[in-house]
Coordinates of C-alpha atoms and ligand atoms in Angstrom, one line a residue:
M510 CA 6.9 3.0 -41.6
K511 CA 4.7 5.5 -39.7
E512 CA 3.0 8.3 -41.3
K513 CA 5.2 11.3 -42.3
I514 CA 5.2 14.4 -40.0
K515 CA 3.4 17.3 -41.8
V516 CA 5.3 20.6 -42.0
K517 CA 2.6 23.3 -42.6
T518 CA 4.6 26.0 -44.3
P519 CA 7.2 25.6 -47.0
L520 CA 10.8 25.7 -45.9
V521 CA 13.2 27.7 -48.1
E522 CA 16.2 25.6 -49.1
M523 CA 19.4 27.0 -50.6
D524 CA 21.6 24.4 -52.2
G525 CA 25.4 25.1 -52.4
D526 CA 28.8 23.9 -53.6
E527 CA 31.4 21.2 -53.4
M528 CA 31.7 18.7 -50.5
T529 CA 28.9 20.5 -48.5
R530 CA 26.6 20.1 -51.5
V531 CA 27.3 16.3 -51.6
M532 CA 26.6 16.1 -47.8
W533 CA 23.6 18.3 -48.0
H534 CA 21.9 16.0 -50.5
M535 CA 22.8 12.9 -48.4
I536 CA 21.2 14.6 -45.3
R537 CA 18.1 15.6 -47.2
E538 CA 17.6 12.1 -48.7
K539 CA 18.5 10.1 -45.6
L540 CA 17.4 12.2 -42.7
I541 CA 14.7 14.6 -43.8
L542 CA 12.5 13.5 -46.7
P543 CA 11.8 9.9 -45.4
Y544 CA 10.2 11.4 -42.2
L545 CA 8.7 14.7 -43.2
D546 CA 5.8 15.7 -45.5
I547 CA 7.4 19.0 -46.4
K548 CA 7.4 21.4 -49.3
L549 CA 10.9 22.8 -50.0
D550 CA 11.0 26.1 -51.8
Y551 CA 14.3 25.3 -53.5
Y552 CA 17.0 27.7 -54.8
D553 CA 20.1 26.3 -56.4
L554 CA 23.0 28.6 -55.2
H555 CA 25.6 26.4 -57.0
I556 CA 28.2 28.8 -58.3
K557 CA 27.5 27.9 -61.9
H558 CA 23.8 28.6 -61.4
R559 CA 24.4 31.9 -59.7
D560 CA 26.6 32.9 -62.6
E561 CA 24.0 31.8 -65.2
T562 CA 21.2 33.8 -63.5
N563 CA 23.5 36.8 -62.9
D564 CA 23.0 36.2 -59.1
E565 CA 19.2 36.6 -59.4
V566 CA 18.8 33.2 -57.7
T567 CA 20.5 34.5 -54.6
L568 CA 18.2 37.5 -54.4
A569 CA 15.2 35.3 -55.0
A570 CA 16.3 33.0 -52.1
A571 CA 16.6 36.0 -49.8
A572 CA 13.1 37.3 -50.9
A573 CA 11.7 33.8 -50.2
T574 CA 13.3 33.9 -46.7
R575 CA 11.5 37.2 -46.1
K576 CA 8.2 35.7 -47.4
Y577 CA 8.2 32.5 -45.4
G578 CA 10.4 33.5 -42.5
V579 CA 12.8 30.5 -42.4
S580 CA 15.4 29.2 -44.7
V581 CA 18.3 26.6 -44.5
K582 CA 21.4 27.1 -46.5
C583 CA 24.3 24.9 -47.7
A584 CA 27.8 26.4 -47.8
T585 CA 28.6 28.2 -51.1
I586 CA 31.8 29.3 -52.8
T587 CA 32.7 33.0 -52.6
A588 CA 34.1 33.7 -56.1
T589 CA 37.8 34.6 -56.3
D590 CA 40.0 35.0 -59.4
D591 CA 40.9 31.3 -59.1
R592 CA 37.3 30.3 -58.9
V593 CA 36.4 32.4 -61.9
K594 CA 38.9 30.3 -63.9
E595 CA 38.0 27.0 -62.3
Y596 CA 34.2 27.4 -63.0
K597 CA 34.6 29.5 -66.2
L598 CA 32.4 32.2 -64.7
K599 CA 31.2 35.4 -66.5
R600 CA 32.4 37.5 -63.6
K601 CA 33.4 37.5 -60.0
L602 CA 30.1 37.2 -58.2
P603 CA 29.6 38.8 -54.8
S604 CA 29.6 36.6 -51.7
P605 CA 26.0 35.1 -51.4
N606 CA 26.2 35.4 -47.6
A607 CA 26.9 39.1 -47.9
T608 CA 24.1 39.5 -50.5
I609 CA 21.6 37.7 -48.3
R610 CA 22.7 39.5 -45.1
A611 CA 22.3 42.9 -46.9
A612 CA 18.8 41.9 -48.1
L613 CA 17.7 40.8 -44.7
D614 CA 19.6 43.4 -42.6
G615 CA 20.5 40.5 -40.3
T616 CA 22.9 39.7 -37.5
I617 CA 24.8 36.4 -37.4
F618 CA 24.8 34.3 -34.3
R619 CA 27.3 31.4 -34.1
E620 CA 27.0 28.6 -31.6
P621 CA 29.1 25.5 -31.1
I622 CA 27.6 22.0 -30.9
L623 CA 28.8 20.5 -27.6
V624 CA 29.1 16.7 -27.1
K625 CA 30.1 14.9 -23.9
N626 CA 33.3 13.3 -25.3
I627 CA 34.8 16.4 -26.7
E628 CA 35.8 18.7 -23.9
P629 CA 36.4 22.4 -24.8
F630 CA 40.0 23.5 -24.3
I631 CA 38.5 25.7 -21.6
K632 CA 37.4 23.2 -19.0
T633 CA 34.8 25.5 -17.3
W634 CA 32.7 25.9 -20.5
E635 CA 29.7 23.7 -19.8
R636 CA 27.2 25.4 -22.0
P637 CA 27.7 27.0 -25.5
I638 CA 28.8 30.6 -25.9
I639 CA 26.8 32.2 -28.6
I640 CA 28.6 34.9 -30.5
G641 CA 26.6 37.8 -32.0
R642 CA 28.8 39.7 -34.4
H643 CA 27.8 43.1 -35.8
A644 CA 28.6 42.4 -39.4
Y645 CA 28.5 46.0 -40.7
G646 CA 31.0 48.8 -41.0
D647 CA 34.1 49.6 -38.9
V648 CA 37.4 48.5 -40.4
Y649 CA 35.5 46.2 -42.8
S650 CA 34.5 49.2 -44.9
G651 CA 37.3 51.5 -43.8
T652 CA 39.5 53.9 -45.8
E653 CA 43.2 54.0 -45.2
I654 CA 46.0 56.2 -46.3
R655 CA 49.7 55.6 -46.0
I656 CA 51.6 58.7 -45.1
D657 CA 55.0 59.0 -46.6
V658 CA 55.9 62.7 -46.0
P659 CA 55.3 65.1 -43.1
G660 CA 51.9 66.8 -43.1
R661 CA 48.6 67.3 -41.3
A662 CA 45.9 64.6 -41.1
E663 CA 42.4 65.7 -40.3
L664 CA 38.9 64.2 -40.0
T665 CA 36.3 66.2 -41.7
F666 CA 32.5 66.0 -41.9
T667 CA 30.6 68.1 -44.4
P668 CA 26.8 68.3 -43.9
E669 CA 24.7 67.8 -47.0
G670 CA 22.6 70.9 -46.5
E671 CA 23.1 74.0 -44.3
G672 CA 25.7 74.0 -41.5
E673 CA 29.3 74.2 -40.8
S674 CA 31.8 71.4 -41.5
V675 CA 33.3 69.7 -38.5
R676 CA 37.1 69.2 -38.5
R677 CA 39.3 67.4 -36.0
L678 CA 43.0 66.9 -36.0
I679 CA 44.1 63.3 -36.3
H680 CA 47.8 63.9 -36.2
D681 CA 50.5 66.3 -37.3
F682 CA 53.0 64.0 -39.0
K683 CA 56.7 64.8 -38.7
G684 CA 57.5 61.7 -40.9
A685 CA 56.0 58.6 -42.3
G686 CA 52.9 57.0 -40.8
I687 CA 49.4 55.6 -41.4
I688 CA 45.8 56.7 -40.9
Q689 CA 42.4 55.0 -41.1
G690 CA 38.8 56.2 -41.4
I691 CA 35.9 54.0 -40.3
H692 CA 32.2 54.5 -39.9
N693 CA 29.0 53.0 -38.7
T694 CA 25.3 54.0 -38.9
A695 CA 22.7 54.6 -36.3
S696 CA 20.2 52.3 -38.1
S697 CA 22.6 49.4 -38.4
I698 CA 23.7 49.6 -34.7
A699 CA 20.0 50.0 -33.6
S700 CA 18.9 46.9 -35.5
F701 CA 22.0 45.0 -34.3
A702 CA 21.1 45.8 -30.7
R703 CA 17.4 45.0 -31.2
T704 CA 18.2 41.6 -32.8
C705 CA 20.7 40.7 -30.0
F706 CA 18.1 41.4 -27.3
S707 CA 15.4 39.5 -29.1
Y708 CA 17.6 36.5 -29.8
A709 CA 18.9 36.3 -26.2
Y710 CA 15.3 36.5 -25.0
E711 CA 14.2 33.8 -27.4
R712 CA 17.0 31.5 -26.2
K713 CA 16.6 32.6 -22.6
V714 CA 20.2 33.4 -22.0
D715 CA 22.0 36.4 -20.6
L716 CA 23.2 39.1 -23.1
W717 CA 26.7 40.5 -22.7
F718 CA 27.8 43.4 -24.8
S719 CA 31.4 44.6 -24.7
A720 CA 33.3 47.4 -26.3
K721 CA 36.1 49.9 -25.3
D722 CA 34.1 53.0 -24.5
T723 CA 36.7 54.2 -22.0
I724 CA 39.2 54.8 -24.8
S725 CA 36.7 55.3 -27.6
G726 CA 34.5 57.8 -25.8
T727 CA 32.5 58.8 -28.8
Y728 CA 32.5 55.8 -31.2
D729 CA 32.3 52.8 -28.9
A730 CA 30.2 54.9 -26.4
Y731 CA 27.7 55.4 -29.3
F732 CA 27.3 51.6 -29.5
R733 CA 26.9 51.2 -25.8
S734 CA 24.2 53.9 -25.6
F735 CA 22.1 52.1 -28.3
F736 CA 22.3 48.9 -26.3
E737 CA 21.3 50.7 -23.1
E738 CA 18.4 52.5 -24.7
E739 CA 17.1 49.4 -26.4
Y740 CA 17.3 47.5 -23.1
N741 CA 15.6 50.2 -21.0
R742 CA 12.9 50.8 -23.6
N743 CA 11.9 47.3 -24.7
W744 CA 13.5 44.5 -22.7
K745 CA 14.0 45.3 -19.0
E746 CA 10.7 43.8 -17.8
K747 CA 10.8 40.9 -20.2
F748 CA 14.4 40.0 -19.2
N749 CA 13.4 40.3 -15.5
E750 CA 10.5 38.0 -16.0
A751 CA 12.6 35.5 -17.9
G752 CA 15.3 35.6 -15.2
I753 CA 18.0 36.7 -17.6
E754 CA 20.3 39.7 -17.5
Y755 CA 21.8 42.4 -19.8
F756 CA 25.3 43.2 -18.9
F757 CA 27.8 45.7 -20.4
T758 CA 31.5 45.4 -19.7
L759 CA 34.7 46.6 -21.3
I760 CA 36.0 44.2 -24.0
D761 CA 39.2 43.3 -22.0
D762 CA 37.2 42.6 -18.9
A763 CA 34.8 40.5 -20.9
V764 CA 37.6 38.4 -22.4
A765 CA 38.8 37.6 -18.8
R766 CA 35.3 36.8 -17.6
V767 CA 34.5 34.7 -20.7
V768 CA 37.5 32.4 -20.1
R769 CA 36.4 31.9 -16.5
S770 CA 32.7 31.5 -17.2
K771 CA 30.6 28.4 -17.5
G772 CA 29.2 29.6 -20.9
G773 CA 25.6 29.7 -21.7
F774 CA 25.2 33.4 -22.7
L775 CA 25.0 35.5 -25.9
W776 CA 28.1 37.7 -26.4
A777 CA 27.4 40.6 -28.6
L778 CA 30.4 42.1 -30.3
K779 CA 31.4 44.8 -32.7
N780 CA 32.5 43.7 -36.1
Y781 CA 36.2 43.1 -35.6
D782 CA 35.8 41.8 -32.0
G783 CA 33.2 39.3 -33.3
D784 CA 35.4 38.2 -36.1
V785 CA 38.2 37.4 -33.8
M786 CA 36.2 36.0 -30.8
S787 CA 34.1 33.7 -33.0
D788 CA 37.3 32.0 -34.2
L789 CA 38.5 31.8 -30.6
V790 CA 35.3 30.1 -29.5
A791 CA 35.3 27.8 -32.5
S792 CA 38.8 26.6 -32.0
A793 CA 38.3 26.2 -28.3
V794 CA 35.5 23.7 -28.9
G795 CA 37.4 21.4 -31.3
S796 CA 36.3 21.7 -34.9
L797 CA 35.0 24.2 -37.4
A798 CA 32.6 21.4 -38.4
M799 CA 30.8 21.7 -35.0
M800 CA 29.9 25.4 -35.3
T801 CA 26.4 26.5 -36.4
S802 CA 25.4 29.8 -37.7
V803 CA 22.0 31.6 -37.9
L804 CA 21.2 34.9 -39.6
V805 CA 18.4 36.7 -37.8
S806 CA 16.7 39.8 -39.2
P807 CA 15.3 42.5 -37.0
N808 CA 11.8 41.7 -38.3
G809 CA 12.1 38.0 -37.4
C810 CA 13.4 36.1 -40.4
Y811 CA 15.9 33.3 -39.9
E812 CA 18.5 31.7 -42.2
F813 CA 20.3 28.6 -40.7
E814 CA 23.6 27.3 -42.0
A815 CA 26.9 25.8 -41.0
A816 CA 29.7 28.2 -40.1
H817 CA 32.3 26.3 -42.2
G818 CA 32.9 26.6 -46.0
T819 CA 32.5 24.1 -48.8
V820 CA 35.4 21.8 -47.6
Q821 CA 37.1 22.1 -50.9
R822 CA 40.0 19.7 -50.3
H823 CA 37.7 16.9 -49.4
Y824 CA 35.7 17.5 -52.5
Y825 CA 38.6 17.1 -54.8
R826 CA 39.3 13.7 -53.1
Y827 CA 35.6 12.8 -53.5
L828 CA 35.8 13.6 -57.2
K829 CA 38.7 11.1 -57.5
G830 CA 36.3 8.5 -56.2
E831 CA 37.5 8.5 -52.6
K832 CA 35.0 8.1 -49.7
T833 CA 35.8 11.0 -47.4
S834 CA 35.3 11.4 -43.7
S835 CA 33.9 14.9 -43.9
N836 CA 31.8 16.0 -40.9
P837 CA 28.1 16.7 -41.6
M838 CA 27.2 17.9 -38.1
A839 CA 26.8 21.6 -38.7
L840 CA 24.9 20.9 -41.9
I841 CA 22.5 18.6 -40.0
F842 CA 22.1 21.3 -37.4
A843 CA 21.3 23.9 -40.1
W844 CA 18.3 21.6 -41.1
T845 CA 17.2 21.0 -37.5
G846 CA 17.6 24.7 -36.6
G847 CA 15.4 25.6 -39.6
L848 CA 12.8 22.9 -38.9
R849 CA 12.6 23.7 -35.1
K850 CA 12.0 27.4 -35.9
R851 CA 9.4 26.4 -38.6
G852 CA 7.7 24.2 -36.1
Q853 CA 7.7 27.0 -33.5
M854 CA 6.3 29.5 -36.0
D855 CA 3.6 27.1 -37.3
E856 CA 2.9 25.8 -33.7
T857 CA 3.4 22.2 -34.8
S858 CA 5.0 20.5 -31.8
E859 CA 5.7 17.2 -33.8
V860 CA 8.0 19.2 -36.1
V861 CA 9.9 20.7 -33.1
R862 CA 10.1 17.2 -31.6
F863 CA 11.5 15.8 -34.9
A864 CA 14.2 18.4 -34.9
N865 CA 15.1 17.6 -31.3
C866 CA 15.3 13.9 -32.0
L867 CA 17.5 14.3 -35.0
E868 CA 19.9 16.5 -33.0
E869 CA 20.0 14.0 -30.2
A870 CA 20.6 11.1 -32.6
A871 CA 23.5 13.0 -34.2
K872 CA 25.1 13.9 -30.9
E873 CA 24.6 10.5 -29.4
T874 CA 26.3 8.9 -32.4
I875 CA 29.5 10.9 -31.7
E876 CA 29.1 10.2 -27.9
G877 CA 28.9 6.5 -28.8
G878 CA 32.3 6.8 -30.4
I879 CA 31.3 6.8 -34.1
M880 CA 32.8 10.0 -35.6
T881 CA 34.5 11.6 -38.6
G882 CA 38.2 12.1 -38.8
D883 CA 38.3 15.7 -37.6
L884 CA 36.7 14.7 -34.3
L885 CA 38.7 11.6 -33.7
A886 CA 41.7 13.8 -33.3
V887 CA 40.1 15.9 -30.5
A888 CA 37.7 13.4 -28.8
H889 CA 38.4 11.7 -25.4
P890 CA 40.4 8.7 -26.2
S891 CA 38.4 5.5 -25.9
P892 CA 38.8 2.0 -27.3
T893 CA 35.4 2.2 -28.8
N894 CA 36.1 5.4 -30.9
R895 CA 36.0 4.6 -34.6
Q896 CA 36.5 6.8 -37.6
V897 CA 33.8 6.4 -40.3
T898 CA 33.0 7.9 -43.7
T899 CA 30.4 10.6 -44.0
E900 CA 27.9 8.0 -45.4
E901 CA 28.5 5.6 -42.5
F902 CA 28.1 8.4 -40.0
L903 CA 24.8 9.4 -41.5
E904 CA 23.7 5.8 -41.6
E905 CA 24.3 5.5 -37.9
V906 CA 22.5 8.8 -37.2
S907 CA 19.6 7.5 -39.2
R908 CA 19.4 4.3 -37.3
R909 CA 19.3 6.2 -34.0
L910 CA 16.7 8.6 -35.3
R911 CA 14.4 5.8 -36.4
E912 CA 14.7 4.3 -32.9
K913 CA 13.8 7.6 -31.3
L914 CA 10.8 8.3 -33.5
E915 CA 9.3 4.9 -32.9
I916 CA 10.0 4.5 -29.2
R917 CA 8.9 7.9 -27.9
Ligands
LIG2203 P1 36.3 25.4 -45.1 O1 35.5 24.9 -46.3 O2 35.6 25.8 -43.9 O3 37.4 24.4 -44.8 C1 38.6 24.7 -44.1 C2 39.2 23.4 -43.5 O4 38.5 23.1 -42.3 C3 39.0 22.2 -44.4 O5 40.0 22.0 -45.4 C4 38.9 21.0 -43.4 O6 40.2 20.7 -43.0 C5 38.2 21.7 -42.2 N1 36.8 21.5 -42.3 C6 35.8 22.5 -42.5 N2 34.6 22.0 -42.4 C7 34.8 20.6 -42.3 C8 33.9 19.5 -42.2 N3 32.5 19.7 -42.3 N4 34.4 18.3 -42.0 C9 35.7 18.1 -41.9 N5 36.6 19.1 -42.0 C10 36.1 20.4 -42.2 O7 37.1 26.8 -45.6 P2 37.9 27.2 -46.8 O8 38.7 26.0 -47.3 O9 38.6 28.4 -46.5 O10 36.9 27.6 -47.9 C11 36.4 26.7 -49.0 C12 35.3 27.4 -49.7 O11 34.2 27.7 -48.9 C13 35.7 28.8 -50.3 O12 35.3 28.8 -51.7 C14 35.0 29.8 -49.5 O13 34.6 30.9 -50.3 C15 33.8 29.0 -49.0 N6 33.2 29.5 -47.7 C16 31.8 29.5 -47.6 C17 31.2 29.9 -46.4 C18 29.7 29.9 -46.4 O14 29.0 29.6 -47.4 N7 29.2 30.2 -45.3 C19 32.0 30.1 -45.3 C20 33.4 30.0 -45.4 C21 34.0 29.7 -46.6 P3 41.1 19.6 -43.7 O15 41.2 19.8 -45.2 O16 42.5 19.8 -43.0 O17 40.5 18.2 -43.4
LIG2204 MG1 37.5 35.3 -38.3

């Protein structure tokens, strides 16, 4: 065995739940620790441990991400009433992802892993489409009132100090109906815009932003103006030099263009649009298990994870002693994403190279016909395609990785 590759700065590791926890440990033991001399700053976000520490462990993990700049996270259970019973929790904990996102003020970028033998449903998509979703406000923290009798609905803003209230008529109801109030903040939109430009620049891809400012002439226009201002002030020259573009278009026009595009750009979207379009992109490329996710903060901290959840149903089969064919790809790419970023920040090219080799080894395994059950259903039919268990898959990735590390 050759000498291990030294990773200069500690990598923050957040452990998680259920089947992803099982896979996470396999990846760490089989694909990471044998090759790297690395210090892992470990936080156990298992639901029981979050409960025992009153969620302090989640906050500590977020603080460590701020301190070191890069973390990798396994999927975690978001507590529901059923989960409170199942794990005998003291209370219904908040979603760890929401807690970490709030602590880092980050934007989430989702990107599919493309392999040659799984064609996207949209044949023209040659390169990944990265979705940047503004994960704050709008209908996700809206207020709604059901109207049952005739009456007048108004939108009112009352300034804290001096100044007149502003009132606008929403609708004069003659009968039953419905109203909704939503908001966003300048600081959240500004940091969303800044993070999108900076991530597009880092990845050297065009940035698209789309909204409906023709109809929503104040609300959506507000978003558009933040993007334009950020572009003109901080990115125009840099984008020119890098040969990439910023481009605004109406959301409906964007959808039509995206479907006809070759891919290979970052699509920034408002909260609801991003929610919907990230599912569209994920399903068009085959499997949830092939979607990666990175949380980027405006001051340059990164948290890498898989977009999928804890794969609960597979876990119950695993507990019964079955060997499952759960797909570890997005979890592997969480590790490689984190390691590549760590290597770039530390300026250690061997670490970046290791991350690239591991990604290639994983993709080539699938391209060689060895895959988990979810992919077998969507891959190009071939007589050499073979469904394997998670362990067998990782074993094959590990074999290819060893070859790459010694040959090159
Ligand atoms: P999920 O874990 O993503 O799984 C949904 C289904 O997608 C699975 O049942 C499985 O289908 C398929 N799938 C997802 N990942 C897969 C993989 N790696 N390999 C093979 N198949 C995969 O979503 P969920 O069942 O809605 O949520 C389970 C738990 O995860 C919940 O407690 C939720 O709170 C949590 N969650 C966490 C995160 C996060 O930490 N980022 C995100 C989402 C959900 P089949 O069963 O049909 O094979
Ligand atoms: Mg969604």
